[in-house]
PDB file of C-alpha atoms in Angstrom:
ATOM      1  CA  MET A   1      26.407  18.391  27.039  1.00  0.00           C
ATOM      2  CA  THR A   2      26.589  17.753  23.279  1.00  0.00           C
ATOM      3  CA  THR A   3      24.124  19.236  20.807  1.00  0.00           C
ATOM      4  CA  ALA A   4      22.866  16.845  18.142  1.00  0.00           C
ATOM      5  CA  THR A   5      22.550  18.283  14.635  1.00  0.00           C
ATOM      6  CA  VAL A   6      19.002  18.279  13.303  1.00  0.00           C
ATOM      7  CA  ASN A   7      18.124  18.439   9.630  1.00  0.00           C
ATOM      8  CA  SER A   8      14.468  19.240   8.925  1.00  0.00           C
ATOM      9  CA  LYS A   9      14.420  18.441   5.212  1.00  0.00           C
ATOM     10  CA  GLY A  10      12.184  15.407   5.648  1.00  0.00           C
ATOM     11  CA  VAL A  11      12.708  11.827   4.555  1.00  0.00           C
ATOM     12  CA  GLY A  12      13.224  12.252   0.822  1.00  0.00           C
ATOM     13  CA  THR A  13      16.390  11.166  -0.989  1.00  0.00           C
ATOM     14  CA  PRO A  14      17.439  11.466  -4.659  1.00  0.00           C
ATOM     15  CA  THR A  15      16.130   7.914  -5.244  1.00  0.00           C
ATOM     16  CA  THR A  16      12.705   8.606  -3.759  1.00  0.00           C
ATOM     17  CA  ARG A  17      12.499  11.809  -5.816  1.00  0.00           C
ATOM     18  CA  ILE A  18      13.027   9.727  -8.961  1.00  0.00           C
ATOM     19  CA  TYR A  19      10.273   7.334  -7.790  1.00  0.00           C
ATOM     20  CA  GLY A  20       8.008  10.307  -7.151  1.00  0.00           C
ATOM     21  CA  ALA A  21       8.625  11.847 -10.581  1.00  0.00           C
ATOM     22  CA  LEU A  22       8.030   8.514 -12.356  1.00  0.00           C
ATOM     23  CA  ALA A  23       4.815   7.960 -10.404  1.00  0.00           C
ATOM     24  CA  ILE A  24       3.502  11.439 -11.272  1.00  0.00           C
ATOM     25  CA  VAL A  25       4.185  10.911 -15.002  1.00  0.00           C
ATOM     26  CA  ALA A  26       2.668   7.403 -15.093  1.00  0.00           C
ATOM     27  CA  LEU A  27      -0.381   8.235 -12.984  1.00  0.00           C
ATOM     28  CA  GLY A  28      -0.924  11.455 -14.935  1.00  0.00           C
ATOM     29  CA  TRP A  29      -1.222   9.315 -18.049  1.00  0.00           C
ATOM     30  CA  VAL A  30      -3.579   6.867 -16.312  1.00  0.00           C
ATOM     31  CA  LEU A  31      -5.820   9.767 -15.289  1.00  0.00           C
ATOM     32  CA  LEU A  32      -5.952  11.343 -18.755  1.00  0.00           C
ATOM     33  CA  GLY A  33      -5.701   8.170 -20.845  1.00  0.00           C
ATOM     34  CA  GLY A  34      -8.102   6.227 -18.644  1.00  0.00           C
ATOM     35  CA  LEU A  35     -10.764   8.912 -18.661  1.00  0.00           C
ATOM     36  CA  PHE A  36     -10.434  10.417 -22.141  1.00  0.00           C
ATOM     37  CA  PHE A  37      -8.066   8.751 -24.632  1.00  0.00           C
ATOM     38  CA  THR A  38      -8.730   5.012 -24.381  1.00  0.00           C
ATOM     39  CA  PRO A  39     -11.636   3.538 -26.370  1.00  0.00           C
ATOM     40  CA  GLU A  40     -14.851   2.138 -24.929  1.00  0.00           C
ATOM     41  CA  ASP A  41     -15.122  -1.615 -24.437  1.00  0.00           C
ATOM     42  CA  VAL A  42     -17.454  -3.432 -26.842  1.00  0.00           C
ATOM     43  CA  VAL A  43     -19.258  -5.148 -23.967  1.00  0.00           C
ATOM     44  CA  GLN A  44     -18.863  -2.853 -20.945  1.00  0.00           C
ATOM     45  CA  GLY A  45     -18.759   0.520 -22.681  1.00  0.00           C
ATOM     46  CA  ASP A  46     -17.277   3.328 -20.570  1.00  0.00           C
ATOM     47  CA  ALA A  47     -17.429   1.232 -17.381  1.00  0.00           C
ATOM     48  CA  VAL A  48     -14.157  -0.387 -18.488  1.00  0.00           C
ATOM     49  CA  ARG A  49     -12.375   2.877 -17.508  1.00  0.00           C
ATOM     50  CA  ILE A  50     -12.606   1.757 -13.872  1.00  0.00           C
ATOM     51  CA  MET A  51     -10.288  -1.148 -14.774  1.00  0.00           C
ATOM     52  CA  TYR A  52      -7.291   1.251 -15.161  1.00  0.00           C
ATOM     53  CA  VAL A  53      -7.358   2.002 -11.429  1.00  0.00           C
ATOM     54  CA  HIS A  54      -9.050  -1.132 -10.050  1.00  0.00           C
ATOM     55  CA  VAL A  55      -6.561  -3.686 -11.405  1.00  0.00           C
ATOM     56  CA  PRO A  56      -3.352  -1.722 -10.516  1.00  0.00           C
ATOM     57  CA  THR A  57      -4.547  -0.974  -6.967  1.00  0.00           C
ATOM     58  CA  ALA A  58      -5.394  -4.656  -6.461  1.00  0.00           C
ATOM     59  CA  TRP A  59      -1.944  -5.618  -7.802  1.00  0.00           C
ATOM     60  CA  VAL A  60      -0.212  -3.161  -5.435  1.00  0.00           C
ATOM     61  CA  ALA A  61      -2.236  -4.438  -2.468  1.00  0.00           C
ATOM     62  CA  TYR A  62      -1.104  -8.028  -3.232  1.00  0.00           C
ATOM     63  CA  LEU A  63       2.471  -6.811  -3.725  1.00  0.00           C
ATOM     64  CA  ALA A  64       2.371  -4.890  -0.443  1.00  0.00           C
ATOM     65  CA  PHE A  65       1.192  -7.889   1.554  1.00  0.00           C
ATOM     66  CA  ILE A  66       3.794 -10.147  -0.090  1.00  0.00           C
ATOM     67  CA  VAL A  67       6.511  -7.597   0.788  1.00  0.00           C
ATOM     68  CA  THR A  68       5.178  -7.568   4.351  1.00  0.00           C
ATOM     69  CA  GLY A  69       5.450 -11.361   4.455  1.00  0.00           C
ATOM     70  CA  ILE A  70       8.996 -11.425   3.030  1.00  0.00           C
ATOM     71  CA  ALA A  71      10.234  -8.627   5.320  1.00  0.00           C
ATOM     72  CA  SER A  72       8.678 -10.385   8.319  1.00  0.00           C
ATOM     73  CA  ALA A  73      10.375 -13.668   7.364  1.00  0.00           C
ATOM     74  CA  CYS A  74      13.680 -11.793   7.026  1.00  0.00           C
ATOM     75  CA  TRP A  75      13.217 -10.351  10.533  1.00  0.00           C
ATOM     76  CA  LEU A  76      12.435 -13.766  12.011  1.00  0.00           C
ATOM     77  CA  ILE A  77      15.203 -15.648  10.168  1.00  0.00           C
ATOM     78  CA  GLY A  78      17.915 -12.970  10.327  1.00  0.00           C
ATOM     79  CA  LYS A  79      20.475 -13.422  13.096  1.00  0.00           C
ATOM     80  CA  LYS A  80      20.605  -9.684  13.883  1.00  0.00           C
ATOM     81  CA  HIS A  81      16.792  -9.281  13.900  1.00  0.00           C
ATOM     82  CA  SER A  82      17.200  -5.923  12.184  1.00  0.00           C
ATOM     83  CA  LEU A  83      14.248  -3.646  12.958  1.00  0.00           C
ATOM     84  CA  GLY A  84      14.593  -2.235   9.440  1.00  0.00           C
ATOM     85  CA  PHE A  85      12.832  -5.368   8.148  1.00  0.00           C
ATOM     86  CA  ASP A  86      10.022  -4.911  10.641  1.00  0.00           C
ATOM     87  CA  ARG A  87       9.536  -1.281   9.628  1.00  0.00           C
ATOM     88  CA  VAL A  88       9.402  -2.215   5.946  1.00  0.00           C
ATOM     89  CA  ALA A  89       6.824  -4.895   6.832  1.00  0.00           C
ATOM     90  CA  GLY A  90       4.693  -2.414   8.766  1.00  0.00           C
ATOM     91  CA  ALA A  91       4.985   0.361   6.184  1.00  0.00           C
ATOM     92  CA  SER A  92       4.118  -2.035   3.368  1.00  0.00           C
ATOM     93  CA  ALA A  93       1.069  -3.349   5.239  1.00  0.00           C
ATOM     94  CA  GLU A  94      -0.183   0.209   5.859  1.00  0.00           C
ATOM     95  CA  VAL A  95       0.087   1.062   2.169  1.00  0.00           C
ATOM     96  CA  GLY A  96      -1.442  -2.298   1.236  1.00  0.00           C
ATOM     97  CA  VAL A  97      -4.492  -1.717   3.435  1.00  0.00           C
ATOM     98  CA  VAL A  98      -5.120   1.675   1.805  1.00  0.00           C
ATOM     99  CA  PHE A  99      -4.774   0.156  -1.684  1.00  0.00           C
ATOM    100  CA  MET A 100      -7.001  -2.778  -0.756  1.00  0.00           C
ATOM    101  CA  ALA A 101      -9.661  -0.331   0.454  1.00  0.00           C
ATOM    102  CA  MET A 102      -9.400   1.506  -2.875  1.00  0.00           C
ATOM    103  CA  THR A 103      -9.731  -1.821  -4.713  1.00  0.00           C
ATOM    104  CA  LEU A 104     -12.851  -2.769  -2.772  1.00  0.00           C
ATOM    105  CA  LEU A 105     -14.402   0.654  -3.335  1.00  0.00           C
ATOM    106  CA  SER A 106     -13.622   0.831  -7.067  1.00  0.00           C
ATOM    107  CA  GLY A 107     -14.785  -2.775  -7.483  1.00  0.00           C
ATOM    108  CA  SER A 108     -17.990  -1.971  -5.679  1.00  0.00           C
ATOM    109  CA  LEU A 109     -18.700   0.976  -8.001  1.00  0.00           C
ATOM    110  CA  TRP A 110     -17.810  -1.147 -11.033  1.00  0.00           C
ATOM    111  CA  GLY A 111     -20.090  -3.907  -9.741  1.00  0.00           C
ATOM    112  CA  ARG A 112     -22.973  -1.445  -9.421  1.00  0.00           C
ATOM    113  CA  ILE A 113     -22.668  -0.681 -13.139  1.00  0.00           C
ATOM    114  CA  THR A 114     -22.105  -4.216 -14.462  1.00  0.00           C
ATOM    115  CA  TRP A 115     -23.940  -6.422 -11.928  1.00  0.00           C
ATOM    116  CA  GLY A 116     -26.506  -3.913 -10.691  1.00  0.00           C
ATOM    117  CA  THR A 117     -25.360  -4.163  -7.071  1.00  0.00           C
ATOM    118  CA  TYR A 118     -22.585  -2.645  -4.971  1.00  0.00           C
ATOM    119  CA  TRP A 119     -21.854  -5.861  -3.128  1.00  0.00           C
ATOM    120  CA  VAL A 120     -22.506  -9.565  -3.435  1.00  0.00           C
ATOM    121  CA  TRP A 121     -21.074 -12.371  -1.294  1.00  0.00           C
ATOM    122  CA  ASP A 122     -19.114 -13.722  -4.236  1.00  0.00           C
ATOM    123  CA  PRO A 123     -15.950 -15.792  -3.545  1.00  0.00           C
ATOM    124  CA  ARG A 124     -13.545 -13.140  -4.903  1.00  0.00           C
ATOM    125  CA  LEU A 125     -15.229 -10.264  -3.087  1.00  0.00           C
ATOM    126  CA  THR A 126     -15.603 -12.171   0.155  1.00  0.00           C
ATOM    127  CA  THR A 127     -12.005 -13.428   0.248  1.00  0.00           C
ATOM    128  CA  THR A 128     -10.749  -9.927  -0.647  1.00  0.00           C
ATOM    129  CA  ALA A 129     -12.789  -8.396   2.186  1.00  0.00           C
ATOM    130  CA  PHE A 130     -11.404 -11.072   4.521  1.00  0.00           C
ATOM    131  CA  LEU A 131      -7.843 -10.244   3.408  1.00  0.00           C
ATOM    132  CA  PHE A 132      -8.499  -6.553   4.057  1.00  0.00           C
ATOM    133  CA  VAL A 133      -9.844  -7.222   7.570  1.00  0.00           C
ATOM    134  CA  THR A 134      -6.872  -9.519   8.314  1.00  0.00           C
ATOM    135  CA  TYR A 135      -4.363  -6.755   7.547  1.00  0.00           C
ATOM    136  CA  VAL A 136      -6.371  -4.167   9.489  1.00  0.00           C
ATOM    137  CA  GLY A 137      -5.998  -6.615  12.383  1.00  0.00           C
ATOM    138  CA  TYR A 138      -2.273  -6.914  11.659  1.00  0.00           C
ATOM    139  CA  LEU A 139      -1.925  -3.118  11.936  1.00  0.00           C
ATOM    140  CA  ALA A 140      -3.976  -3.131  15.154  1.00  0.00           C
ATOM    141  CA  VAL A 141      -1.597  -5.715  16.639  1.00  0.00           C
ATOM    142  CA  ARG A 142       1.393  -3.554  15.620  1.00  0.00           C
ATOM    143  CA  GLY A 143      -0.139  -0.681  17.562  1.00  0.00           C
ATOM    144  CA  LEU A 144      -0.564  -2.622  20.816  1.00  0.00           C
ATOM    145  CA  GLY A 145       2.521  -1.081  22.374  1.00  0.00           C
ATOM    146  CA  GLY A 146       5.682  -2.507  23.889  1.00  0.00           C
ATOM    147  CA  SER A 147       9.222  -2.254  22.611  1.00  0.00           C
ATOM    148  CA  PRO A 148       9.992  -2.263  18.864  1.00  0.00           C
ATOM    149  CA  GLU A 149      11.390  -5.814  19.289  1.00  0.00           C
ATOM    150  CA  GLN A 150       8.171  -7.060  20.916  1.00  0.00           C
ATOM    151  CA  ARG A 151       6.141  -5.411  18.140  1.00  0.00           C
ATOM    152  CA  ALA A 152       8.323  -7.037  15.479  1.00  0.00           C
ATOM    153  CA  ARG A 153       8.079 -10.525  16.999  1.00  0.00           C
ATOM    154  CA  ARG A 154       4.308 -10.696  17.337  1.00  0.00           C
ATOM    155  CA  SER A 155       3.499  -8.936  14.047  1.00  0.00           C
ATOM    156  CA  SER A 156       5.941 -10.988  11.953  1.00  0.00           C
ATOM    157  CA  VAL A 157       4.205 -14.232  12.968  1.00  0.00           C
ATOM    158  CA  ILE A 158       0.816 -12.801  11.995  1.00  0.00           C
ATOM    159  CA  ALA A 159       2.203 -11.516   8.677  1.00  0.00           C
ATOM    160  CA  LEU A 160       3.504 -14.979   7.764  1.00  0.00           C
ATOM    161  CA  LEU A 161       0.065 -16.489   8.399  1.00  0.00           C
ATOM    162  CA  ALA A 162      -1.835 -13.681   6.653  1.00  0.00           C
ATOM    163  CA  VAL A 163       0.174 -13.869   3.432  1.00  0.00           C
ATOM    164  CA  LEU A 164      -1.179 -17.399   2.878  1.00  0.00           C
ATOM    165  CA  GLU A 165      -4.568 -15.836   2.086  1.00  0.00           C
ATOM    166  CA  ILE A 166      -3.301 -14.198  -1.105  1.00  0.00           C
ATOM    167  CA  PRO A 167      -3.331 -17.365  -3.304  1.00  0.00           C
ATOM    168  CA  LEU A 168      -6.823 -18.088  -2.001  1.00  0.00           C
ATOM    169  CA  VAL A 169      -8.016 -14.635  -3.104  1.00  0.00           C
ATOM    170  CA  HIS A 170      -6.274 -14.811  -6.469  1.00  0.00           C
ATOM    171  CA  PHE A 171      -7.507 -18.290  -7.381  1.00  0.00           C
ATOM    172  CA  SER A 172     -10.982 -17.900  -5.847  1.00  0.00           C
ATOM    173  CA  VAL A 173     -12.419 -17.190  -9.325  1.00  0.00           C
ATOM    174  CA  VAL A 174     -11.073 -20.554 -10.515  1.00  0.00           C
ATOM    175  CA  LEU A 175     -11.812 -22.611  -7.408  1.00  0.00           C
ATOM    176  CA  TRP A 176     -15.443 -21.528  -7.016  1.00  0.00           C
ATOM    177  CA  ARG A 177     -18.234 -20.300  -9.267  1.00  0.00           C
ATOM    178  CA  SER A 178     -17.798 -16.544  -9.264  1.00  0.00           C
ATOM    179  CA  LEU A 179     -19.472 -13.465 -10.704  1.00  0.00           C
ATOM    180  CA  HIS A 180     -16.068 -11.807 -10.870  1.00  0.00           C
ATOM    181  CA  GLN A 181     -14.343 -12.211 -14.213  1.00  0.00           C
ATOM    182  CA  GLN A 182     -11.235 -14.373 -14.490  1.00  0.00           C
ATOM    183  CA  ALA A 183      -7.765 -12.963 -15.217  1.00  0.00           C
ATOM    184  CA  SER A 184      -7.807 -11.113 -18.539  1.00  0.00           C
ATOM    185  CA  VAL A 185      -4.110 -10.249 -18.886  1.00  0.00           C
ATOM    186  CA  LEU A 186      -2.451 -13.116 -17.016  1.00  0.00           C
ATOM    187  CA  SER A 187      -4.802 -15.742 -18.468  1.00  0.00           C
ATOM    188  CA  PRO A 188      -3.597 -19.363 -18.502  1.00  0.00           C
ATOM    189  CA  ASP A 189      -3.621 -19.558 -22.344  1.00  0.00           C
ATOM    190  CA  GLY A 190      -1.548 -16.333 -22.623  1.00  0.00           C
ATOM    191  CA  ASP A 191      -3.995 -14.839 -25.136  1.00  0.00           C
ATOM    192  CA  ILE A 192      -4.583 -11.132 -24.379  1.00  0.00           C
ATOM    193  CA  LYS A 193      -7.831  -9.902 -25.930  1.00  0.00           C
ATOM    194  CA  MET A 194      -7.380  -6.164 -25.408  1.00  0.00           C
ATOM    195  CA  ASP A 195      -6.869  -3.063 -27.541  1.00  0.00           C
ATOM    196  CA  GLY A 196      -3.233  -1.855 -27.628  1.00  0.00           C
ATOM    197  CA  LEU A 197      -3.885   1.537 -25.975  1.00  0.00           C
ATOM    198  CA  MET A 198      -6.082  -0.071 -23.322  1.00  0.00           C
ATOM    199  CA  LEU A 199      -3.375  -2.626 -22.515  1.00  0.00           C
ATOM    200  CA  PHE A 200      -0.678   0.077 -22.466  1.00  0.00           C
ATOM    201  CA  THR A 201      -2.726   2.252 -20.081  1.00  0.00           C
ATOM    202  CA  LEU A 202      -3.426  -0.724 -17.830  1.00  0.00           C
ATOM    203  CA  LEU A 203       0.230  -1.798 -17.688  1.00  0.00           C
ATOM    204  CA  PHE A 204       1.413   1.804 -17.270  1.00  0.00           C
ATOM    205  CA  GLY A 205      -1.042   2.058 -14.378  1.00  0.00           C
ATOM    206  CA  VAL A 206       0.452  -1.058 -12.791  1.00  0.00           C
ATOM    207  CA  PHE A 207       3.921   0.476 -13.215  1.00  0.00           C
ATOM    208  CA  GLY A 208       2.864   3.890 -11.864  1.00  0.00           C
ATOM    209  CA  PHE A 209       1.080   2.561  -8.792  1.00  0.00           C
ATOM    210  CA  SER A 210       3.997   0.149  -8.115  1.00  0.00           C
ATOM    211  CA  VAL A 211       6.515   3.023  -8.178  1.00  0.00           C
ATOM    212  CA  LEU A 212       4.203   5.032  -5.937  1.00  0.00           C
ATOM    213  CA  PHE A 213       4.121   2.044  -3.577  1.00  0.00           C
ATOM    214  CA  ALA A 214       7.950   2.055  -3.437  1.00  0.00           C
ATOM    215  CA  TRP A 215       7.895   5.818  -2.710  1.00  0.00           C
ATOM    216  CA  LEU A 216       5.293   5.470   0.035  1.00  0.00           C
ATOM    217  CA  VAL A 217       7.011   2.511   1.725  1.00  0.00           C
ATOM    218  CA  SER A 218      10.399   4.308   1.650  1.00  0.00           C
ATOM    219  CA  HIS A 219       8.881   7.338   3.336  1.00  0.00           C
ATOM    220  CA  ARG A 220       6.723   5.467   5.845  1.00  0.00           C
ATOM    221  CA  GLN A 221       9.517   3.168   7.039  1.00  0.00           C
ATOM    222  CA  ARG A 222      11.786   6.189   7.618  1.00  0.00           C
ATOM    223  CA  ILE A 223       8.989   7.904   9.546  1.00  0.00           C
ATOM    224  CA  MET A 224       8.665   4.749  11.661  1.00  0.00           C
ATOM    225  CA  ALA A 225      12.443   4.747  12.240  1.00  0.00           C
ATOM    226  CA  MET A 226      12.216   8.312  13.566  1.00  0.00           C
ATOM    227  CA  GLN A 227       9.222   7.439  15.759  1.00  0.00           C
ATOM    228  CA  ASP A 228      11.164   4.491  17.194  1.00  0.00           C
ATOM    229  CA  ALA A 229      14.201   6.738  17.771  1.00  0.00           C
ATOM    230  CA  LEU A 230      12.065   9.334  19.570  1.00  0.00           C
ATOM    231  CA  GLN A 231      10.523   6.610  21.743  1.00  0.00           C
ATOM    232  CA  THR A 232      13.932   5.133  22.598  1.00  0.00           C
ATOM    233  CA  ASN A 233      15.496   8.563  23.267  1.00  0.00           C
ATOM    234  CA  ALA A 234      12.563   9.542  25.503  1.00  0.00           C
ATOM    235  CA  LEU A 235      12.927   6.274  27.417  1.00  0.00           C
ATOM    236  CA  ASP A 236      16.698   6.803  27.821  1.00  0.00           C
ATOM    237  CA  ALA A 237      16.097  10.362  29.040  1.00  0.00           C
ATOM    238  CA  ALA A 238      13.487   9.186  31.574  1.00  0.00           C
ATOM    239  CA  VAL A 239      15.831   6.473  32.908  1.00  0.00           C
ATOM    240  CA  SER A 240      18.680   9.002  33.238  1.00  0.00           C
ATOM    241  CA  GLU A 241      16.351  11.404  35.070  1.00  0.00           C
ATOM    242  CA  ARG A 242      15.274   8.717  37.578  1.00  0.00           C
ATOM    243  CA  LEU A 243      18.917   7.758  38.174  1.00  0.00           C
ATOM    244  CA  ARG A 244      19.812  11.395  38.802  1.00  0.00           C
ATOM    245  CA  GLU A 245      16.901  11.750  41.232  1.00  0.00           C
ATOM    246  CA  ALA A 246      18.017   8.600  43.065  1.00  0.00           C
ATOM    247  CA  GLN A 247      21.525  10.033  43.507  1.00  0.00           C
ATOM    248  CA  VAL A 248      20.273  13.344  45.000  1.00  0.00           C
TER     249      VAL A 248
ATOM    250  CA  MET B   1     -19.527   9.226 -21.139  1.00  0.00           C
ATOM    251  CA  ASN B   2     -22.017   6.703 -19.752  1.00  0.00           C
ATOM    252  CA  HIS B   3     -22.000   6.098 -15.975  1.00  0.00           C
ATOM    253  CA  ALA B   4     -19.862   9.227 -15.599  1.00  0.00           C
ATOM    254  CA  GLY B   5     -20.778   9.634 -11.922  1.00  0.00           C
ATOM    255  CA  PHE B   6     -19.481   6.168 -10.974  1.00  0.00           C
ATOM    256  CA  ILE B   7     -16.330   6.505 -13.080  1.00  0.00           C
ATOM    257  CA  ILE B   8     -15.434   9.982 -11.816  1.00  0.00           C
ATOM    258  CA  ALA B   9     -16.146   8.887  -8.222  1.00  0.00           C
ATOM    259  CA  THR B  10     -13.743   5.935  -8.670  1.00  0.00           C
ATOM    260  CA  TYR B  11     -10.963   8.137 -10.035  1.00  0.00           C
ATOM    261  CA  GLY B  12     -11.662  10.845  -7.432  1.00  0.00           C
ATOM    262  CA  VAL B  13     -11.474   8.433  -4.502  1.00  0.00           C
ATOM    263  CA  THR B  14      -8.369   6.629  -5.841  1.00  0.00           C
ATOM    264  CA  PHE B  15      -6.336   9.699  -6.762  1.00  0.00           C
ATOM    265  CA  GLY B  16      -7.596  11.623  -3.737  1.00  0.00           C
ATOM    266  CA  ALA B  17      -6.472   8.803  -1.441  1.00  0.00           C
ATOM    267  CA  VAL B  18      -2.986   8.467  -2.957  1.00  0.00           C
ATOM    268  CA  ILE B  19      -2.412  12.241  -3.000  1.00  0.00           C
ATOM    269  CA  GLY B  20      -3.646  12.483   0.605  1.00  0.00           C
ATOM    270  CA  LEU B  21      -1.414   9.594   1.694  1.00  0.00           C
ATOM    271  CA  ALA B  22       1.645  11.077  -0.037  1.00  0.00           C
ATOM    272  CA  ALA B  23       1.002  14.556   1.397  1.00  0.00           C
ATOM    273  CA  TYR B  24       0.584  13.123   4.897  1.00  0.00           C
ATOM    274  CA  ALA B  25       3.854  11.167   4.564  1.00  0.00           C
ATOM    275  CA  ILE B  26       5.737  14.308   3.477  1.00  0.00           C
ATOM    276  CA  LYS B  27       4.224  16.422   6.290  1.00  0.00           C
ATOM    277  CA  GLN B  28       4.867  13.793   8.975  1.00  0.00           C
ATOM    278  CA  GLY B  29       8.420  13.230   7.691  1.00  0.00           C
ATOM    279  CA  ARG B  30       9.237  16.953   7.896  1.00  0.00           C
ATOM    280  CA  GLU B  31       7.747  17.328  11.376  1.00  0.00           C
ATOM    281  CA  LEU B  32       9.638  14.351  12.771  1.00  0.00           C
ATOM    282  CA  SER B  33      12.883  15.372  11.043  1.00  0.00           C
ATOM    283  CA  ARG B  34      12.921  18.548  13.164  1.00  0.00           C
ATOM    284  CA  LYS B  35      12.728  16.515  16.374  1.00  0.00           C
ATOM    285  CA  VAL B  36      15.106  13.636  15.595  1.00  0.00           C
ATOM    286  CA  PRO B  37      18.893  14.137  15.505  1.00  0.00           C
ATOM    287  CA  ASP B  38      20.740  13.292  12.279  1.00  0.00           C
ATOM    288  CA  LYS B  39      22.513  10.317  13.882  1.00  0.00           C
ATOM    289  CA  ASP B  40      19.113   8.547  13.960  1.00  0.00           C
ATOM    290  CA  LYS B  41      18.491   9.293  10.272  1.00  0.00           C
ATOM    291  CA  PRO B  42      20.936   7.139   8.285  1.00  0.00           C
ATOM    292  CA  TRP B  43      19.474   8.285   4.935  1.00  0.00           C
ATOM    293  CA  THR B  44      20.587  11.925   5.448  1.00  0.00           C
TER     294      THR B  44
END
C-alpha cells in the first residue's frame, strides 16, 4: 500500500498572494477614501459615498457572470471537456451571486436616501433581481448531484442562456423609462462629470474588487477540485471494497 | 455626515461579506488540503 503525501497549506500560491495584497491595499483606500477623504456630491451630498461600493460590486457581478459564460462555452466546445473550465464557471457564478446580492442591498439603501423607498419595480432593479435569481437557480442546478461531467453538461447550457440577460440589465436604463440613473463614467458621449478624487476612488474600487474576484475564483475553483477529487477517490474506494467482498 | 446610518450599513455589509467570503475560502481550503493527496492538487 502506498501512502500519498498530504500538504495542508491550503490553496494559496504566490500569484494569489499578490492578488490578495493588491485587493487589501485597493479596498483599504476605498474604505477610507470613500467614507472620509472624497468630497460630497453637489446634488446627492454624502449619499454619493455608496457609489464607491455599489458600482464596483455591480461591475464584478457582471464580470463574474460573463466569466461563467465563457468558461462554460470553453467546456462545451473543448474537445477534452476539461473540468477545470466547469469549476471556474461554478466558482465565478458563486462569487457573482454574492456580489450581485451586495449590489442589490447597497442599491436599496441608496434608493432609500435618494428616492425615498428601498425598492421600486423599475426596469434596472427588476432585471437585476431577475439576473440574481437566475444565477441562484444556476447554482441550485449545479448542486443537484451526479458526476462532475453531468454537472458540467447541464450547468454549462444554463450559463450560456443566463449570460444573455446581462445586456438587458445594462441597457434597461436606455430601453425603458427608469428611475435609475444612466451610466455616468461609461456615458455614450465620453464626457465624465466627476471630481478627480471621486473618479480615482471609484476606479480604484473597480480595480480592487476585480482583483478580489480573481483571488476568490482561484481559491474556490481549487476547493471544488479537491471536493471532486475526494468524491472520485471515495467512489473508487467503495468500488474496490465491493469487488473485494465479491471475491471473498 | 448626512445619512450616516445608511452609508455605514452599506460599507459594513459589503466589507463584512467580502471578508467573510475570503475567510471561509481560506478555512475550507486548509481543511480540504489535509484530506486530499498532493497528486490531486496540481497548484502545490
